[in-house]
């Protein structure tokens, strides 16, 4: 039920932040065309210290403290890609990626297609994302769907230090541009890391198996889902937990295969539900495994509001209890929504704090 | 208490009062101390070559315009009037230098060696990019205003890291200078002393908006605030443009960092074949610029040098007509991509999802064909 931790001579215990650091260091070491670029990543080692010590070790030419200009971080990395550099660009916080949006979705994503395969953009864009760090606005967001919606980009996440290490190594080696969303709320959680493991960028991973309900999660919600699975086990309910890992392209096959056995699907992420990874996954599963579904799929996500002030974030972010509530609903055991009359909800009946 | 605000450093910009020029409107040679030393090797033969280049670029433009009107191309952004601003710098580039331009850089594309068949496919909307960027060292044309300036800076930074004496030339319009990317590009170029040259073709308009809407100061003054030296050059004077580009490229190659060139020129045609310039320009203005035609000026200069203009014109016409013929044939006979190209080159490592859609599309089309 808990993630398997392969304890052997090759592993070391690292925080997720250190695992990212190790992946960057090993990539810089292994390929002299790899370089890092971002705000404060050099002397300071990044605002989360993820790049700690790398500039000392590899020099300011390969670990570049950039001016404060997100569009330029990505735009100049594109120019470097034309010359065969593999740039790992850091966007300091999820909420600061928007000035670079054009360069990512209109430029990086499309150059291979536009040039009929003649131009490669082996660029990795690291983005700390998600909530639960108790900071002020614009410091906790989940913008992954904007990028998952864009053809030509790969969008990946990590849930553990091992996944962070292995995923980032694969991202840097990939000739496709990759957005790597790092769960910043998990930066300081520890786990075993085996540096010999480099993953692919395509497949989801079944991290707990069970026969009753499938929960698909990624990034920070994988841990929440695993904890929900442990709690449900006390009541004799077996939950299968899938770490989607790559959210674009999405490994629908693995989820379909699981739903064929469990008949029930819950998708969870911190981002709002509307036009999100859960929208996509549930639609894809409905297309391909409708006849295997024994209950309507459920989602446990952030609400369709901006990330709230962190004082109330615990009500916004998916929690173990909200997941278990959804588990109950899919099993027809109990339904917290019973009695809700959506037809009564019209703009006129909705009172806001100001109106009250 | 009075507060003094530090002024931008106009001493970093030359030609602000009057754009740098070496060919007068009547073709006579004007002394220009800054540029003269960089034109020593330009004899009658070299000037003739620049002339022929400009005639060919103009012919390509005129032909493409006609092809659009005749329905063979879907759109064309004409460069008529801007030939000198492109040919001058293009002929100063080394083989290994790179160009990162906009959508109006037909002169650069031609002189970098773009395949005309592939080039035509862009404006027929058969392909997004109509040349091999690595082969001709010119990035795909750029529609997003200003985005390419950052790519040019990044390329230049990378060339510098590799210790290569190469230059990236990035071209954009006057309107583009309002975009954040262009300012960011100048910040980076200056911070990293990148061997990049910013070529702003100030053709006076961004679609309908005159340059005054974009800037309250001469565009050449802008980069000085970033610590980037700049030159304001008569963009209809091919020799001045050539010399200015040589200076800028030489600076970049020898570690001197970025330079900005404002080519003061005029777009004589519409913004694109869908535009109506009569709504925002008047005849008098157009006529005034007609008198500054970049090609006529070189003809007069060559005459003054004693060239046999009849022969030069004839030779240029033969080569221009040949190009036009080649381009027309390419445009008329271009083959559209197959529908399956939709699925190609999205990823280096094809995604299973997209491959599934390819199969679905194939199955769907063959089911229709089977019925028909
Ligand atoms: C980011 C962006 N905004 C708007 C447009 C639409 N547009 C296309 S060309 C143009 C004017 C550009 O003017 P300028 O930079 O002076 O170049 P010119 O066309 O005159 O060569 C505009 C607004 C665009 N292509 N990209």
XYZ file of C-alpha atoms and ligand atoms in Angstrom:
754
model
C 0.000 0.000 0.000
C 2.865 2.399 0.641
C 5.258 3.267 -2.153
C 8.006 0.745 -2.416
C 11.296 2.084 -1.247
C 14.074 0.051 -2.750
C 16.680 0.123 -0.054
C 19.995 -0.922 -1.499
C 23.569 0.163 -1.673
C 22.901 2.532 -4.578
C 20.387 4.687 -2.809
C 20.801 7.765 -0.695
C 18.262 9.682 1.348
C 17.550 13.097 -0.141
C 14.917 15.782 0.072
C 13.041 16.407 -3.141
C 14.911 19.703 -3.531
C 18.247 17.910 -3.157
C 17.129 15.258 -5.613
C 16.467 17.989 -8.186
C 19.858 19.450 -7.337
C 21.480 16.052 -7.859
C 19.769 15.629 -11.216
C 20.968 19.061 -12.307
C 24.492 18.364 -11.102
C 24.655 14.986 -12.824
C 23.266 16.473 -16.033
C 25.788 19.327 -15.979
C 28.538 16.829 -15.254
C 27.504 14.430 -17.982
C 26.993 16.834 -20.863
C 28.863 20.086 -21.320
C 26.092 21.448 -23.560
C 23.755 21.517 -20.564
C 23.464 24.846 -18.806
C 21.178 26.407 -16.238
C 19.647 29.840 -16.402
C 17.297 31.710 -14.124
C 16.815 34.413 -11.544
C 18.899 34.005 -8.381
C 19.975 30.462 -9.211
C 23.703 31.186 -8.885
C 25.128 32.699 -5.732
C 21.892 32.324 -3.795
C 21.223 28.803 -5.045
C 17.644 29.692 -5.935
C 14.914 30.922 -3.629
C 14.301 27.291 -2.599
C 18.049 26.496 -2.652
C 17.380 23.923 -5.329
C 20.460 24.983 -7.290
C 22.586 25.329 -4.179
C 26.306 24.994 -4.855
C 25.960 24.436 -8.593
C 27.428 27.753 -9.656
C 30.413 27.192 -7.357
C 30.957 23.823 -8.901
C 30.271 24.527 -12.567
C 30.964 28.244 -12.863
C 28.880 31.277 -13.804
C 29.036 30.392 -17.501
C 27.034 27.220 -16.963
C 24.875 28.301 -14.059
C 23.754 31.708 -15.205
C 22.177 34.300 -12.959
C 19.834 35.974 -15.399
C 18.274 39.402 -15.419
C 14.728 39.555 -14.136
C 12.855 38.917 -17.351
C 10.861 35.716 -17.813
C 10.149 36.115 -21.504
C 13.867 36.611 -22.022
C 14.825 33.575 -19.963
C 12.863 31.377 -22.333
C 13.442 33.443 -25.477
C 17.213 33.463 -25.181
C 17.203 29.779 -24.282
C 15.521 29.243 -27.644
C 18.408 31.005 -29.361
C 20.854 28.809 -27.467
C 18.948 25.718 -28.549
C 19.579 26.685 -32.181
C 23.236 26.216 -31.338
C 22.744 22.883 -29.635
C 22.772 23.915 -25.995
C 20.388 22.109 -23.659
C 19.180 24.849 -21.387
C 17.465 24.163 -18.104
C 15.577 27.362 -17.384
C 14.125 28.086 -13.978
C 10.958 30.107 -13.518
C 11.141 31.204 -9.921
C 7.475 30.626 -9.030
C 4.429 29.263 -10.850
C 2.716 32.655 -10.712
C 5.563 34.312 -12.613
C 5.477 32.148 -15.704
C 2.882 34.231 -17.522
C 5.272 36.868 -18.928
C 7.006 33.934 -20.663
C 3.788 32.446 -21.974
C 4.254 33.532 -25.570
C 7.810 32.283 -25.755
C 6.723 28.913 -24.346
C 3.509 28.195 -26.220
C 4.045 30.105 -29.465
C 7.792 29.658 -29.842
C 9.305 26.714 -27.939
C 6.331 24.420 -28.478
C 6.005 25.063 -32.177
C 9.495 25.375 -33.587
C 9.892 21.705 -34.468
C 6.512 21.663 -36.196
C 6.969 25.007 -37.903
C 10.331 23.971 -39.273
C 9.134 20.548 -40.360
C 11.421 18.799 -37.959
C 14.553 20.768 -38.747
C 14.814 22.633 -35.467
C 14.991 20.938 -32.070
C 14.192 22.652 -28.790
C 15.745 20.406 -26.130
C 14.799 22.884 -23.450
C 13.691 22.053 -19.918
C 11.657 24.608 -17.986
C 11.570 24.019 -14.247
C 8.596 25.488 -12.413
C 7.974 25.130 -8.682
C 4.185 24.718 -8.498
C 1.275 24.116 -6.192
C 0.152 25.199 -2.790
C 0.704 24.408 0.848
C 3.654 26.679 1.445
C 1.718 29.376 3.271
C 2.952 32.256 1.178
C 1.293 35.332 -0.286
C -0.515 35.596 -3.592
C 1.064 34.547 -6.914
C 3.362 32.168 -5.020
C 1.008 29.178 -5.071
C -0.544 28.296 -8.380
C -1.076 25.305 -10.609
C -0.822 26.556 -14.184
C 0.003 23.186 -15.745
C -3.164 22.906 -17.841
C -2.276 25.951 -19.927
C 0.774 24.089 -21.096
C -0.749 20.617 -21.248
C -3.164 22.122 -23.760
C -0.305 23.037 -26.082
C 0.914 20.523 -28.639
C 4.656 20.193 -28.841
C 5.295 20.556 -25.130
C 5.773 17.772 -22.659
C 4.465 18.525 -19.212
C 5.725 16.382 -16.366
C 5.614 16.381 -12.600
C 7.149 14.465 -9.733
C 5.768 13.135 -6.489
C 8.846 11.878 -4.651
C 12.579 12.609 -4.546
C 13.224 9.542 -6.730
C 10.655 10.665 -9.280
C 12.078 14.177 -9.216
C 15.580 12.899 -9.907
C 14.603 10.425 -12.593
C 12.131 12.710 -14.325
C 14.457 15.656 -14.515
C 17.281 13.537 -15.935
C 14.909 12.284 -18.625
C 13.585 15.784 -19.305
C 17.072 17.177 -19.866
C 17.984 14.276 -22.142
C 14.815 14.686 -24.190
C 14.967 16.445 -27.541
C 11.458 17.722 -26.865
C 10.816 20.805 -24.754
C 9.689 19.774 -21.300
C 7.953 21.740 -18.583
C 8.845 20.171 -15.282
C 6.426 21.145 -12.526
C 8.084 20.573 -9.170
C 5.732 20.250 -6.176
C 7.191 23.021 -4.087
C 5.204 21.983 -1.026
C 7.161 18.720 -1.100
C 10.629 20.201 -1.636
C 11.728 19.289 1.852
C 10.235 15.797 2.103
C 12.808 13.032 2.125
C 13.044 9.806 0.225
C 15.431 7.253 -1.189
C 17.052 8.121 -4.494
C 18.809 5.701 -6.801
C 20.707 7.756 -9.351
C 20.810 4.914 -11.850
C 17.077 5.202 -12.479
C 16.122 7.428 -15.399
C 12.461 7.214 -16.303
C 10.620 7.710 -19.567
C 8.421 10.743 -20.096
C 5.381 8.801 -21.231
C 4.099 6.447 -18.598
C 2.060 6.666 -15.459
C 3.025 4.570 -12.492
C 0.768 2.422 -10.338
C 2.034 3.271 -6.856
C -0.518 1.287 -4.869
C -2.737 -1.472 -6.146
C -6.296 -2.199 -5.172
C -9.500 -3.586 -6.656
C -12.220 -1.120 -5.602
C -11.457 2.426 -6.755
C -8.786 4.030 -8.935
C -7.397 7.376 -7.844
C -5.277 9.169 -10.442
C -3.071 11.918 -9.038
C 0.126 13.776 -9.830
C 2.658 15.906 -8.029
C 1.649 16.874 -4.504
C -1.680 14.989 -4.547
C -0.040 11.581 -4.999
C 0.934 11.611 -1.348
C -2.582 12.683 -0.333
C -4.036 9.856 -2.419
C -1.705 7.297 -0.834
C -2.704 8.467 2.627
C -6.364 8.241 1.669
C -5.716 4.709 0.442
C -4.203 3.749 3.791
C -7.186 5.220 5.638
C -9.655 3.446 3.341
C -7.858 0.152 3.879
C -8.932 0.320 7.523
C -12.483 0.008 6.312
C -11.604 -2.796 3.941
C -11.701 -0.645 0.791
C -8.858 -1.203 -1.642
C -7.750 1.840 -3.575
C -5.449 1.751 -6.545
C -3.330 4.894 -6.768
C -1.814 5.976 -10.050
C 0.872 8.632 -10.199
C 0.246 10.110 -13.645
C 3.766 11.619 -13.683
C 3.425 12.941 -17.242
C 0.346 15.043 -17.664
C 1.052 15.737 -21.307
C 1.089 13.443 -23.121
C -1.169 11.677 -20.661
C -0.852 7.912 -20.213
C -4.529 7.113 -20.595
C -3.806 3.413 -21.199
C -2.634 2.776 -17.663
C -5.691 4.488 -16.206
C -8.068 2.669 -18.559
C -6.464 -0.610 -17.633
C -6.962 0.107 -13.957
C -10.563 1.320 -14.381
C -11.380 -1.883 -16.254
C -10.641 -3.690 -12.996
C -11.975 -1.224 -10.419
C -14.879 0.282 -12.364
C -14.445 3.523 -10.436
C -12.310 6.578 -11.081
C -11.373 9.595 -9.019
C -8.978 12.202 -10.378
C -7.295 14.616 -8.042
C -5.099 17.662 -8.496
C -4.688 21.051 -6.901
C -5.504 23.028 -10.042
C -9.092 24.106 -10.614
C -11.329 21.535 -12.271
C -12.469 23.485 -15.286
C -10.602 22.517 -18.483
C -7.993 20.699 -16.502
C -6.054 17.453 -16.430
C -9.042 15.828 -14.700
C -11.378 17.079 -17.449
C -9.117 15.507 -19.999
C -8.533 12.252 -18.187
C -12.177 11.643 -17.375
C -13.199 12.401 -20.954
C -10.556 10.022 -22.288
C -11.535 7.249 -19.909
C -15.214 7.756 -20.770
C -14.335 7.438 -24.457
C -12.424 4.259 -23.980
C -13.837 2.452 -20.936
C -17.373 3.728 -20.515
C -18.799 0.246 -20.250
C -16.453 -0.589 -17.399
C -17.489 2.358 -15.257
C -19.821 1.438 -12.432
C -20.148 4.962 -11.091
C -19.759 8.459 -12.433
C -16.104 9.525 -12.242
C -15.359 11.961 -9.470
C -12.861 14.720 -9.145
C -11.255 16.216 -6.125
C -9.464 19.368 -7.169
C -8.995 22.984 -6.324
C -12.206 24.946 -6.752
C -12.741 27.125 -9.816
C -11.550 30.193 -8.009
C -8.050 31.628 -7.928
C -5.853 30.024 -5.286
C -7.229 31.569 -2.097
C -5.196 33.316 0.593
C -3.096 30.610 2.171
C -4.943 30.996 5.474
C -7.844 29.089 3.885
C -5.849 26.995 1.448
C -6.578 23.833 3.412
C -10.215 24.189 2.355
C -9.197 24.622 -1.266
C -6.565 21.951 -1.716
C -7.591 18.303 -2.082
C -7.436 16.627 1.310
C -7.591 13.046 2.514
C -11.111 13.620 3.762
C -12.355 15.092 0.507
C -10.838 12.126 -1.290
C -12.496 9.654 1.066
C -15.784 11.465 0.587
C -15.413 10.975 -3.151
C -14.530 7.324 -2.568
C -17.773 6.942 -0.625
C -19.737 8.544 -3.419
C -18.317 6.292 -6.111
C -19.083 3.271 -3.944
C -22.602 4.529 -3.255
C -21.966 4.359 0.494
C -22.644 7.918 1.495
C -22.943 11.115 -0.426
C -22.105 14.480 1.033
C -23.804 16.078 -1.922
C -27.168 14.389 -1.349
C -29.814 16.996 -0.896
C -27.955 19.655 -2.878
C -30.380 21.320 -5.230
C -28.289 22.816 -8.031
C -31.405 24.060 -9.814
C -31.920 26.490 -6.976
C -28.505 28.026 -7.641
C -28.977 31.029 -9.873
C -27.024 34.270 -9.926
C -29.856 35.925 -8.043
C -29.779 33.450 -5.182
C -26.033 33.479 -4.722
C -25.073 35.879 -1.980
C -21.569 37.090 -1.700
C -19.859 38.304 1.408
C -20.300 41.863 0.232
C -24.009 41.466 -0.413
C -24.809 39.925 2.935
C 15.499 71.883 -4.078
C 15.789 70.965 -7.686
C 15.931 67.401 -8.832
C 18.094 66.558 -11.777
C 17.128 63.520 -13.763
C 19.991 61.813 -15.544
C 19.451 62.099 -19.270
C 19.771 59.098 -21.560
C 23.184 59.031 -23.103
C 22.676 60.558 -26.533
C 26.413 60.369 -27.083
C 25.864 56.632 -27.593
C 23.666 57.392 -30.609
C 24.976 58.852 -33.810
C 22.994 60.297 -36.657
C 20.159 61.564 -34.479
C 19.943 64.989 -36.123
C 20.165 63.588 -39.590
C 20.483 59.911 -40.473
C 23.943 58.822 -41.564
C 24.180 58.902 -45.335
C 26.904 58.495 -47.908
C 24.902 58.611 -51.148
C 23.016 61.794 -51.772
C 19.661 61.665 -53.548
C 21.374 62.570 -56.812
C 23.850 59.743 -56.365
C 26.765 61.914 -55.412
C 29.072 60.687 -52.706
C 28.816 62.543 -49.398
C 31.679 62.398 -46.924
C 30.713 60.599 -43.714
C 33.675 60.149 -41.399
C 32.100 57.340 -39.391
C 31.212 55.205 -42.401
C 33.785 56.121 -45.044
C 36.527 53.950 -43.639
C 34.309 50.899 -44.037
C 33.608 51.381 -47.705
C 37.130 51.513 -49.049
C 36.713 48.300 -51.044
C 33.369 49.248 -52.590
C 34.250 49.937 -56.193
C 32.014 50.099 -59.227
C 31.868 46.321 -59.410
C 30.824 45.904 -55.767
C 28.232 48.650 -56.051
C 26.872 47.020 -59.185
C 26.413 43.803 -57.255
C 24.478 45.614 -54.528
C 22.393 47.228 -57.245
C 21.574 43.896 -58.869
C 20.694 42.438 -55.465
C 18.246 45.261 -54.832
C 16.676 44.928 -58.253
C 16.221 41.205 -57.691
C 14.696 41.737 -54.239
C 12.283 44.292 -55.659
C 11.352 42.014 -58.527
C 10.654 39.182 -56.099
C 8.440 41.519 -54.101
C 6.524 42.797 -57.117
C 6.046 39.287 -58.458
C 4.855 37.960 -55.116
C 2.428 40.826 -54.794
C 0.993 40.032 -58.220
C 0.833 36.338 -57.403
C -1.202 37.154 -54.320
C -3.614 39.268 -56.314
C -3.910 36.410 -58.784
C -4.732 33.976 -56.008
C -1.541 31.940 -56.115
C -0.326 33.170 -52.734
C -2.626 33.831 -49.801
C -0.773 36.790 -48.306
C 2.282 38.928 -48.901
C 3.873 41.586 -46.727
C 5.628 43.794 -49.270
C 9.029 45.331 -48.675
C 8.981 47.719 -51.622
C 11.145 50.680 -50.613
C 13.081 48.760 -47.979
C 15.490 46.992 -50.332
C 18.583 48.932 -49.263
C 17.840 48.432 -45.574
C 18.013 44.676 -46.126
C 20.544 44.240 -48.913
C 23.161 46.468 -47.250
C 23.313 44.461 -44.004
C 22.668 41.098 -45.700
C 25.789 41.567 -47.831
C 27.846 42.414 -44.735
C 27.014 39.093 -43.050
C 29.519 36.272 -42.915
C 28.525 32.769 -44.000
C 28.312 31.549 -40.401
C 26.340 34.464 -39.005
C 22.651 34.011 -38.260
C 19.595 36.101 -39.056
C 16.520 36.215 -36.817
C 13.947 38.246 -38.684
C 10.269 39.031 -38.927
C 7.897 38.211 -41.797
C 9.058 41.050 -44.063
C 12.667 39.895 -44.421
C 12.404 38.664 -48.014
C 15.661 40.348 -48.975
C 17.503 38.466 -46.268
C 15.820 35.186 -47.163
C 16.768 35.561 -50.814
C 20.364 36.559 -50.156
C 20.871 33.900 -47.461
C 19.936 31.375 -50.133
C 16.409 30.309 -49.232
C 15.019 27.826 -51.696
C 12.369 29.757 -53.638
C 10.125 26.724 -53.919
C 10.079 26.292 -50.179
C 9.844 30.032 -49.673
C 6.717 30.244 -51.819
C 5.071 27.558 -49.720
C 5.034 29.869 -46.675
C 2.961 32.504 -48.431
C 0.753 29.890 -50.000
C 0.036 28.691 -46.456
C 1.381 25.272 -47.370
C 4.109 25.352 -44.720
C 4.908 27.355 -41.627
C 8.565 27.662 -42.465
C 9.941 27.648 -45.939
C 13.604 26.994 -45.577
C 16.026 24.922 -43.594
C 17.139 27.265 -40.800
C 20.330 25.350 -40.093
C 21.290 25.313 -43.759
C 20.907 28.990 -44.583
C 21.487 30.211 -41.033
C 18.282 32.102 -40.804
C 15.551 31.277 -38.293
C 12.010 30.713 -39.549
C 10.193 33.950 -40.229
C 8.481 35.339 -37.174
C 4.931 36.632 -37.002
C 4.827 37.307 -33.270
C 6.095 40.872 -33.122
C 9.487 41.121 -31.454
C 9.780 37.507 -30.257
C 12.764 36.792 -32.519
C 14.937 39.461 -30.933
C 15.340 37.250 -27.857
C 16.233 34.282 -30.017
C 18.910 36.344 -31.684
C 20.358 37.403 -28.351
C 20.327 33.815 -27.089
C 22.036 32.610 -30.231
C 24.669 35.298 -29.883
C 25.253 34.363 -26.232
C 25.697 30.742 -27.255
C 28.115 31.654 -30.044
C 30.138 33.634 -27.546
C 30.161 30.693 -25.126
C 31.465 28.515 -27.935
C 34.198 31.029 -28.656
C 32.964 31.422 -32.231
C 33.434 34.790 -33.917
C 29.853 34.752 -35.130
C 27.182 37.371 -35.030
C 23.415 37.157 -34.735
C 21.497 39.799 -36.621
C 17.967 40.343 -35.446
C 15.552 42.361 -37.562
C 12.297 43.954 -36.503
C 10.090 46.940 -37.226
C 9.478 50.255 -35.551
C 6.275 48.949 -33.980
C 8.186 46.042 -32.465
C 10.195 48.415 -30.307
C 7.097 48.803 -28.123
C 7.031 45.089 -27.319
C 8.437 43.915 -24.008
C 10.507 41.253 -25.714
C 12.546 43.842 -27.588
C 13.329 45.707 -24.385
C 14.164 42.441 -22.632
C 16.395 41.521 -25.536
C 18.317 44.754 -25.117
C 18.641 44.200 -21.364
C 20.147 40.782 -21.956
C 22.340 41.809 -24.862
C 23.793 44.537 -22.719
C 24.138 42.423 -19.564
C 25.919 39.596 -21.396
C 27.652 41.754 -24.012
C 26.204 39.441 -26.614
C 27.497 39.655 -30.192
C 24.106 40.626 -31.520
C 23.073 43.407 -33.853
C 19.602 44.896 -33.605
C 18.375 46.086 -36.968
C 15.228 48.137 -36.672
C 13.710 48.889 -40.041
C 11.768 51.998 -39.225
C 9.412 51.988 -42.178
C 7.323 54.639 -40.400
C 4.258 52.494 -39.805
C 3.085 49.547 -37.740
C 0.158 48.589 -39.936
C -1.672 51.946 -39.692
C 0.040 53.465 -36.685
C 2.776 56.000 -37.358
C 6.006 55.615 -35.451
C 5.106 58.588 -33.254
C 2.526 56.350 -31.576
C 5.293 53.968 -30.558
C 7.923 56.386 -29.399
C 8.373 59.957 -28.281
C 12.074 59.879 -29.051
C 14.009 58.793 -32.132
C 14.150 55.003 -31.991
C 17.930 55.151 -32.090
C 17.892 56.890 -28.735
C 16.096 54.033 -26.999
C 18.972 51.520 -26.865
C 21.274 54.103 -25.354
C 19.301 53.756 -22.132
C 20.342 50.122 -22.100
C 23.954 51.051 -22.670
C 23.815 49.889 -26.271
C 25.409 52.173 -28.846
C 23.300 52.915 -31.848
C 23.371 54.418 -35.292
C 20.566 56.163 -37.113
C 21.121 55.477 -40.759
C 19.439 56.446 -43.999
C 17.755 53.144 -44.706
C 17.359 54.004 -48.387
C 21.120 54.300 -48.819
C 22.508 50.851 -49.448
C 26.103 51.926 -48.900
C 25.380 53.597 -45.577
C 23.466 50.518 -44.450
C 26.287 48.257 -45.598
C 28.915 50.278 -43.766
C 26.857 50.598 -40.586
C 26.294 46.837 -40.549
C 30.013 46.228 -41.075
C 30.812 48.453 -38.102
C 28.251 46.712 -35.918
C 29.314 43.207 -36.973
C 32.947 44.049 -36.424
C 32.202 45.385 -32.948
C 30.280 42.227 -32.109
C 32.935 39.898 -33.490
C 35.732 41.596 -31.606
C 33.946 41.350 -28.248
C 32.471 44.843 -28.269
C 28.932 43.644 -27.642
C 25.631 44.661 -29.163
C 24.859 47.534 -31.520
C 21.521 48.942 -32.599
C 20.911 50.234 -36.098
C 17.825 52.230 -36.917
C 17.276 52.178 -40.659
C 15.124 55.160 -41.495
C 13.123 53.992 -44.466
C 9.600 53.770 -45.812
C 7.268 50.943 -46.668
C 5.817 52.086 -49.986
C 3.183 49.409 -50.287
C 0.464 48.335 -47.908
C 1.327 46.482 -44.690
C 0.181 43.288 -46.344
C -1.943 42.536 -49.364
C -5.042 42.829 -47.134
C -4.290 46.368 -45.989
C -5.526 49.737 -47.286
C -2.877 52.406 -46.695
C -5.094 55.104 -48.232
C -6.906 55.183 -44.885
C -3.862 56.351 -42.972
C -1.306 57.924 -45.361
C -1.470 60.783 -47.739
C -0.213 61.078 -51.287
C 2.217 63.887 -50.542
C 4.027 61.765 -48.021
C 4.245 58.858 -50.430
C 5.630 61.087 -53.173
C 8.198 62.557 -50.887
C 9.568 59.087 -50.188
C 9.395 58.082 -53.836
C 12.083 60.690 -54.449
C 14.339 58.813 -52.027
C 14.079 55.521 -53.888
C 17.042 53.333 -52.908
C 17.512 51.776 -56.342
C 17.331 55.001 -58.364
C 19.929 56.491 -56.091
C 22.434 53.731 -56.812
C 21.747 54.016 -60.540
C 22.734 57.670 -60.380
C 25.785 56.834 -58.300
C 26.870 54.230 -60.826
C 26.348 56.680 -63.665
C 28.558 59.145 -61.862
C 31.189 56.451 -61.553
C 31.014 56.067 -65.317
C 29.316 52.695 -65.403
C 27.593 51.560 -68.564
C 24.145 51.783 -67.033
C 22.376 50.390 -70.017
C 24.341 47.175 -69.721
C 23.998 47.075 -65.935
C 20.247 47.573 -66.128
C 19.926 44.918 -68.798
C 21.947 42.442 -66.768
C 19.944 43.182 -63.616
C 16.707 42.776 -65.519
C 17.705 39.397 -66.893
C 18.577 38.138 -63.431
C 15.480 39.639 -61.827
C 13.164 38.230 -64.476
C 14.794 34.860 -64.089
C 14.145 34.968 -60.342
C 10.552 36.094 -60.860
C 9.977 33.269 -63.305
C 11.425 30.768 -60.902
C 9.330 32.117 -58.040
C 6.136 32.195 -60.093
C 6.640 28.623 -61.209
C 7.342 27.602 -57.624
C 4.213 29.353 -56.386
C 2.027 27.933 -59.127
C 3.312 24.417 -58.823
C 3.809 24.121 -55.095
C 2.362 20.907 -53.776
C 0.268 21.109 -50.629
C 1.268 18.977 -47.702
C -0.551 15.711 -47.205
C -3.076 15.676 -44.397
C -0.772 13.372 -42.500
C 1.710 16.200 -42.140
C -0.644 17.445 -39.431
C 0.753 14.725 -37.210
C 4.420 15.006 -38.162
C 7.166 16.761 -36.223
C 5.094 17.696 -33.206
C 7.489 15.853 -30.932
C 10.979 14.474 -31.387
C 9.675 11.350 -29.712
C 6.215 10.828 -31.240
C 3.512 10.623 -28.627
C 1.235 7.566 -28.531
C -1.755 9.829 -28.248
C -0.969 11.684 -31.454
C -0.126 8.447 -33.256
C -3.551 7.149 -32.235
C -5.142 10.275 -33.719
C -3.167 9.699 -36.908
C -4.649 6.193 -37.171
C -8.126 7.514 -36.421
C -7.782 10.151 -39.097
C -6.571 7.580 -41.596
C -9.445 5.250 -40.782
C -11.933 8.078 -41.070
C -10.672 9.319 -44.439
C -10.485 5.847 -45.905
C -14.043 5.129 -44.745
C -15.186 8.242 -46.636
C -13.156 7.298 -49.697
C -14.590 3.795 -49.621
C -18.111 5.231 -49.727
C -17.385 7.746 -52.450
C 2.463 40.125 -30.710
C 1.765 40.611 -31.945
N 0.839 41.586 -31.829
C 0.170 42.022 -32.932
C 0.431 41.478 -34.158
C -0.332 41.952 -35.392
N 0.586 42.738 -36.244
C 1.212 42.165 -37.282
S 2.291 43.186 -38.007
C 1.943 44.441 -36.944
C 2.679 45.738 -37.062
C 4.149 45.570 -36.904
O 4.782 46.764 -37.190
P 6.350 46.906 -37.210
O 6.945 46.230 -36.016
O 6.651 48.346 -37.389
O 6.842 46.070 -38.469
P 6.459 46.251 -40.007
O 5.255 45.383 -40.265
O 6.168 47.680 -40.262
O 7.626 45.744 -40.778
C 0.969 44.044 -36.053
C 0.358 44.908 -35.019
C 1.404 40.446 -34.221
N 1.710 39.842 -35.384
N 2.056 40.053 -33.122
